[in-house]
Amino acid sequence: MHRLDFTARPPLIRRSPRAPVADLILNVDALEEANQPFEADLTREFLDGVLRADPPTEFHAAGASHLRGTATKMGRKVLVQAKFRVPLTGPCKRCLNAVRIEEAAELIRTYVPEAQAVHEREEHRADDAEGSFDPGLVDEEAYAGKEIDLAAALREQILLQIPSSPLCREDCLGLCARCGKDLNEGECGCDRSVVDPRWAALKGIQLQKKEK
Protein backbone atom coordinates (compact mmCIF):
# COMPACT_ATOMS: atom_id res chain seq x y z
CA MET A 1 0.00 0.00 0.00
CA HIS A 2 1.14 3.53 -0.67
CA ARG A 3 1.16 6.13 2.06
CA LEU A 4 0.67 9.88 2.07
CA ASP A 5 4.00 11.03 3.47
CA PHE A 6 3.38 13.99 5.76
CA THR A 7 6.97 14.09 6.99
CA ALA A 8 8.06 15.80 3.76
CA ARG A 9 7.42 19.48 2.97
CA PRO A 10 5.19 19.53 1.04
CA PRO A 11 3.97 15.98 1.68
CA LEU A 12 4.21 13.60 -1.27
CA ILE A 13 2.18 10.63 -2.45
CA ARG A 14 4.31 7.79 -3.74
CA ARG A 15 2.64 5.36 -6.13
CA SER A 16 4.06 2.25 -7.72
CA PRO A 17 3.61 2.19 -11.52
CA ARG A 18 2.69 -1.50 -11.16
CA ALA A 19 -0.26 -0.62 -8.91
CA PRO A 20 -2.07 2.32 -10.57
CA VAL A 21 -5.26 1.67 -8.57
CA ALA A 22 -3.47 1.41 -5.23
CA ASP A 23 -5.14 2.69 -2.09
CA LEU A 24 -4.28 6.18 -0.85
CA ILE A 25 -3.38 6.01 2.82
CA LEU A 26 -3.02 8.97 5.18
CA ASN A 27 -0.89 8.56 8.31
CA VAL A 28 -2.73 10.39 11.11
CA ASP A 29 0.27 10.45 13.47
CA ALA A 30 2.32 12.35 10.89
CA LEU A 31 -0.22 15.19 10.80
CA GLU A 32 0.13 18.46 12.68
CA GLU A 33 -2.72 20.67 13.87
CA ALA A 34 -2.37 23.21 11.04
CA ASN A 35 -3.53 22.61 7.47
CA GLN A 36 -1.01 20.44 5.68
CA PRO A 37 -0.99 20.37 1.89
CA PHE A 38 -0.74 17.16 -0.09
CA GLU A 39 -1.02 16.25 -3.73
CA ALA A 40 -1.09 13.17 -5.91
CA ASP A 41 -1.23 12.12 -9.54
CA LEU A 42 -4.42 10.22 -10.33
CA THR A 43 -3.42 8.07 -13.27
CA ARG A 44 -5.65 7.29 -16.21
CA GLU A 45 -5.60 3.65 -15.09
CA PHE A 46 -6.86 4.65 -11.64
CA LEU A 47 -9.76 6.67 -13.10
CA ASP A 48 -10.62 3.91 -15.59
CA GLY A 49 -10.55 1.36 -12.80
CA VAL A 50 -13.26 3.35 -11.01
CA LEU A 51 -15.35 3.96 -14.14
CA ARG A 52 -15.16 0.36 -15.35
CA ALA A 53 -15.73 -1.33 -11.99
CA ASP A 54 -18.81 -3.49 -11.51
CA PRO A 55 -21.30 -2.21 -12.51
CA PRO A 56 -19.36 -0.43 -15.28
CA THR A 57 -20.37 2.99 -16.57
CA GLU A 58 -20.49 4.04 -20.23
CA PHE A 59 -17.56 6.39 -19.65
CA HIS A 60 -13.79 6.05 -19.89
CA ALA A 61 -11.05 8.28 -18.53
CA ALA A 62 -9.91 10.77 -21.18
CA GLY A 63 -6.60 11.30 -19.39
CA ALA A 64 -4.90 11.53 -16.04
CA SER A 65 -5.70 14.02 -13.26
CA HIS A 66 -3.96 15.69 -10.34
CA LEU A 67 -5.27 15.94 -6.79
CA ARG A 68 -4.42 18.85 -4.49
CA GLY A 69 -5.72 19.21 -0.97
CA THR A 70 -5.13 19.83 2.72
CA ALA A 71 -5.52 17.72 5.84
CA THR A 72 -6.31 19.30 9.21
CA LYS A 73 -6.03 17.45 12.49
CA MET A 74 -8.70 18.34 15.07
CA GLY A 75 -7.90 16.18 18.08
CA ARG A 76 -8.30 12.69 16.62
CA LYS A 77 -10.64 13.93 13.91
CA VAL A 78 -9.14 14.77 10.53
CA LEU A 79 -10.70 17.15 8.00
CA VAL A 80 -9.67 16.38 4.42
CA GLN A 81 -10.37 18.89 1.65
CA ALA A 82 -9.20 18.26 -1.90
CA LYS A 83 -9.96 19.27 -5.48
CA PHE A 84 -9.29 17.56 -8.78
CA ARG A 85 -10.70 17.34 -12.30
CA VAL A 86 -12.23 14.27 -13.91
CA PRO A 87 -11.63 14.04 -17.70
CA LEU A 88 -14.27 11.76 -19.25
CA THR A 89 -15.15 10.32 -22.65
CA GLY A 90 -18.60 8.88 -23.24
CA PRO A 91 -21.48 8.65 -25.74
CA CYS A 92 -23.65 11.64 -26.65
CA LYS A 93 -27.20 10.99 -25.45
CA ARG A 94 -28.68 11.84 -28.88
CA CYS A 95 -26.22 10.78 -31.60
CA LEU A 96 -24.00 8.34 -29.63
CA ASN A 97 -20.80 9.99 -30.88
CA ALA A 98 -17.96 10.30 -28.39
CA VAL A 99 -18.08 13.32 -26.09
CA ARG A 100 -15.14 14.61 -24.05
CA ILE A 101 -16.13 16.23 -20.76
CA GLU A 102 -14.00 17.54 -17.91
CA GLU A 103 -15.76 17.95 -14.57
CA ALA A 104 -14.46 19.62 -11.40
CA ALA A 105 -14.64 17.44 -8.29
CA GLU A 106 -14.27 18.41 -4.65
CA LEU A 107 -13.77 16.13 -1.68
CA ILE A 108 -14.70 17.41 1.79
CA ARG A 109 -14.76 14.71 4.43
CA THR A 110 -14.23 14.52 8.19
CA TYR A 111 -12.69 11.28 9.41
CA VAL A 112 -13.43 10.16 12.96
CA PRO A 113 -11.81 7.34 15.00
CA GLU A 114 -13.98 4.22 14.90
CA ALA A 115 -14.72 4.21 18.65
CA GLN A 116 -15.73 7.87 18.57
CA ALA A 117 -17.87 7.29 15.48
CA VAL A 118 -19.77 4.48 17.24
CA HIS A 119 -20.38 6.74 20.23
CA GLU A 120 -21.59 9.60 18.00
CA ARG A 121 -23.91 7.28 16.08
CA GLU A 122 -25.50 6.13 19.34
CA GLU A 123 -25.98 9.76 20.39
CA HIS A 124 -27.39 10.54 16.94
CA ARG A 125 -29.96 7.74 17.24
CA ALA A 126 -31.00 9.09 20.62
CA ASP A 127 -31.28 12.63 19.24
CA ASP A 128 -33.17 11.38 16.20
CA ALA A 129 -35.70 9.69 18.47
CA GLU A 130 -36.24 13.08 20.11
CA GLY A 131 -36.71 14.78 16.74
CA SER A 132 -33.33 16.55 16.51
CA PHE A 133 -30.67 16.08 13.83
CA ASP A 134 -27.01 17.05 13.52
CA PRO A 135 -26.15 17.71 9.84
CA GLY A 136 -22.47 17.72 10.72
CA LEU A 137 -22.52 13.91 11.02
CA VAL A 138 -23.58 13.42 7.40
CA ASP A 139 -20.07 13.85 5.94
CA GLU A 140 -18.24 12.04 8.74
CA GLU A 141 -16.58 8.71 8.11
CA ALA A 142 -14.93 6.32 10.55
CA TYR A 143 -11.32 5.17 10.38
CA ALA A 144 -9.53 2.42 12.28
CA GLY A 145 -6.08 2.55 13.82
CA LYS A 146 -3.74 5.33 12.72
CA GLU A 147 -4.48 5.34 8.99
CA ILE A 148 -7.18 6.81 6.77
CA ASP A 149 -7.93 5.28 3.38
CA LEU A 150 -8.99 8.04 0.96
CA ALA A 151 -9.64 5.73 -1.99
CA ALA A 152 -13.33 5.08 -1.26
CA ALA A 153 -14.13 8.80 -0.96
CA LEU A 154 -12.25 9.54 -4.19
CA ARG A 155 -14.11 6.81 -6.06
CA GLU A 156 -17.41 8.21 -4.82
CA GLN A 157 -16.55 11.71 -6.05
CA ILE A 158 -15.39 10.44 -9.44
CA LEU A 159 -18.68 8.60 -10.01
CA LEU A 160 -20.68 11.66 -8.94
CA GLN A 161 -19.15 13.61 -11.84
CA ILE A 162 -20.72 11.39 -14.51
CA PRO A 163 -23.32 13.49 -16.39
CA SER A 164 -26.79 12.02 -16.85
CA SER A 165 -27.40 13.52 -20.31
CA PRO A 166 -24.11 14.35 -22.07
CA LEU A 167 -24.40 16.10 -25.43
CA CYS A 168 -21.79 16.58 -28.15
CA ARG A 169 -23.36 20.02 -28.65
CA GLU A 170 -26.49 21.75 -27.42
CA ASP A 171 -28.23 21.60 -30.83
CA CYS A 172 -27.36 17.97 -31.57
CA LEU A 173 -30.00 16.56 -33.95
CA GLY A 174 -29.48 12.96 -32.91
CA LEU A 175 -30.18 9.87 -35.03
CA CYS A 176 -33.04 9.23 -37.43
CA ALA A 177 -35.56 7.02 -35.65
CA ARG A 178 -36.17 5.10 -38.89
CA CYS A 179 -32.79 4.51 -40.56
CA GLY A 180 -30.38 5.48 -37.78
CA LYS A 181 -28.43 8.08 -39.77
CA ASP A 182 -26.63 10.81 -37.83
CA LEU A 183 -28.76 13.85 -38.68
CA ASN A 184 -25.88 16.18 -37.82
CA GLU A 185 -24.30 15.00 -41.09
CA GLY A 186 -27.39 15.82 -43.17
CA GLU A 187 -30.94 14.73 -43.83
CA CYS A 188 -31.72 11.15 -44.76
CA GLY A 189 -35.08 11.66 -46.51
CA CYS A 190 -37.07 9.44 -44.17
CA ASP A 191 -40.63 10.40 -43.27
CA ARG A 192 -40.34 10.99 -39.54
CA SER A 193 -43.80 12.47 -39.05
CA VAL A 194 -45.55 11.01 -36.04
CA VAL A 195 -49.24 10.11 -36.30
CA ASP A 196 -51.30 10.03 -33.13
CA PRO A 197 -52.30 6.33 -32.85
CA ARG A 198 -55.77 7.37 -31.72
CA TRP A 199 -56.36 8.86 -35.19
CA ALA A 200 -54.48 6.24 -37.21
CA ALA A 201 -57.65 4.19 -37.85
CA LEU A 202 -59.28 7.17 -39.57
CA LYS A 203 -56.41 7.64 -42.00
CA GLY A 204 -57.77 5.14 -44.56
CA ILE A 205 -61.38 6.31 -44.43
CA GLN A 206 -62.53 8.08 -47.59
CA LEU A 207 -65.52 10.35 -47.32
CA GLN A 208 -68.06 10.17 -50.14
CA LYS A 209 -69.63 13.29 -51.49
CA LYS A 210 -73.38 13.38 -51.15
CA GLU A 211 -75.15 13.67 -54.53
CA LYS A 212 -77.67 16.45 -54.85
Short mmCIF file of C-alpha atoms in Angstrom, two decimals, residues 29-126:
data_model
loop_
_atom_site.label_atom_id
_atom_site.label_comp_id
_atom_site.label_asym_id
_atom_site.label_seq_id
_atom_site.Cartn_x
_atom_site.Cartn_y
_atom_site.Cartn_z
CA ASP A 29 0.27 10.45 13.47
CA ALA A 30 2.32 12.35 10.89
CA LEU A 31 -0.22 15.19 10.80
CA GLU A 32 0.13 18.46 12.68
CA GLU A 33 -2.72 20.67 13.87
CA ALA A 34 -2.37 23.21 11.04
CA ASN A 35 -3.53 22.61 7.47
CA GLN A 36 -1.01 20.44 5.68
CA PRO A 37 -0.99 20.37 1.89
CA PHE A 38 -0.74 17.16 -0.09
CA GLU A 39 -1.02 16.25 -3.73
CA ALA A 40 -1.09 13.17 -5.91
CA ASP A 41 -1.23 12.12 -9.54
CA LEU A 42 -4.42 10.22 -10.33
CA THR A 43 -3.42 8.07 -13.27
CA ARG A 44 -5.65 7.29 -16.21
CA GLU A 45 -5.60 3.65 -15.09
CA PHE A 46 -6.86 4.65 -11.64
CA LEU A 47 -9.76 6.67 -13.10
CA ASP A 48 -10.62 3.91 -15.59
CA GLY A 49 -10.55 1.36 -12.80
CA VAL A 50 -13.26 3.35 -11.01
CA LEU A 51 -15.35 3.96 -14.14
CA ARG A 52 -15.16 0.36 -15.35
CA ALA A 53 -15.73 -1.33 -11.99
CA ASP A 54 -18.81 -3.49 -11.51
CA PRO A 55 -21.30 -2.21 -12.51
CA PRO A 56 -19.36 -0.43 -15.28
CA THR A 57 -20.37 2.99 -16.57
CA GLU A 58 -20.49 4.04 -20.23
CA PHE A 59 -17.56 6.39 -19.65
CA HIS A 60 -13.79 6.05 -19.89
CA ALA A 61 -11.05 8.28 -18.53
CA ALA A 62 -9.91 10.77 -21.18
CA GLY A 63 -6.60 11.30 -19.39
CA ALA A 64 -4.90 11.53 -16.04
CA SER A 65 -5.70 14.02 -13.26
CA HIS A 66 -3.96 15.69 -10.34
CA LEU A 67 -5.27 15.94 -6.79
CA ARG A 68 -4.42 18.85 -4.49
CA GLY A 69 -5.72 19.21 -0.97
CA THR A 70 -5.13 19.83 2.72
CA ALA A 71 -5.52 17.72 5.84
CA THR A 72 -6.31 19.30 9.21
CA LYS A 73 -6.03 17.45 12.49
CA MET A 74 -8.70 18.34 15.07
CA GLY A 75 -7.90 16.18 18.08
CA ARG A 76 -8.30 12.69 16.62
CA LYS A 77 -10.64 13.93 13.91
CA VAL A 78 -9.14 14.77 10.53
CA LEU A 79 -10.70 17.15 8.00
CA VAL A 80 -9.67 16.38 4.42
CA GLN A 81 -10.37 18.89 1.65
CA ALA A 82 -9.20 18.26 -1.90
CA LYS A 83 -9.96 19.27 -5.48
CA PHE A 84 -9.29 17.56 -8.78
CA ARG A 85 -10.70 17.34 -12.30
CA VAL A 86 -12.23 14.27 -13.91
CA PRO A 87 -11.63 14.04 -17.70
CA LEU A 88 -14.27 11.76 -19.25
CA THR A 89 -15.15 10.32 -22.65
CA GLY A 90 -18.60 8.88 -23.24
CA PRO A 91 -21.48 8.65 -25.74
CA CYS A 92 -23.65 11.64 -26.65
CA LYS A 93 -27.20 10.99 -25.45
CA ARG A 94 -28.68 11.84 -28.88
CA CYS A 95 -26.22 10.78 -31.60
CA LEU A 96 -24.00 8.34 -29.63
CA ASN A 97 -20.80 9.99 -30.88
CA ALA A 98 -17.96 10.30 -28.39
CA VAL A 99 -18.08 13.32 -26.09
CA ARG A 100 -15.14 14.61 -24.05
CA ILE A 101 -16.13 16.23 -20.76
CA GLU A 102 -14.00 17.54 -17.91
CA GLU A 103 -15.76 17.95 -14.57
CA ALA A 104 -14.46 19.62 -11.40
CA ALA A 105 -14.64 17.44 -8.29
CA GLU A 106 -14.27 18.41 -4.65
CA LEU A 107 -13.77 16.13 -1.68
CA ILE A 108 -14.70 17.41 1.79
CA ARG A 109 -14.76 14.71 4.43
CA THR A 110 -14.23 14.52 8.19
CA TYR A 111 -12.69 11.28 9.41
CA VAL A 112 -13.43 10.16 12.96
CA PRO A 113 -11.81 7.34 15.00
CA GLU A 114 -13.98 4.22 14.90
CA ALA A 115 -14.72 4.21 18.65
CA GLN A 116 -15.73 7.87 18.57
CA ALA A 117 -17.87 7.29 15.48
CA VAL A 118 -19.77 4.48 17.24
CA HIS A 119 -20.38 6.74 20.23
CA GLU A 120 -21.59 9.60 18.00
CA ARG A 121 -23.91 7.28 16.08
CA GLU A 122 -25.50 6.13 19.34
CA GLU A 123 -25.98 9.76 20.39
CA HIS A 124 -27.39 10.54 16.94
CA ARG A 125 -29.96 7.74 17.24
CA ALA A 126 -31.00 9.09 20.62
#
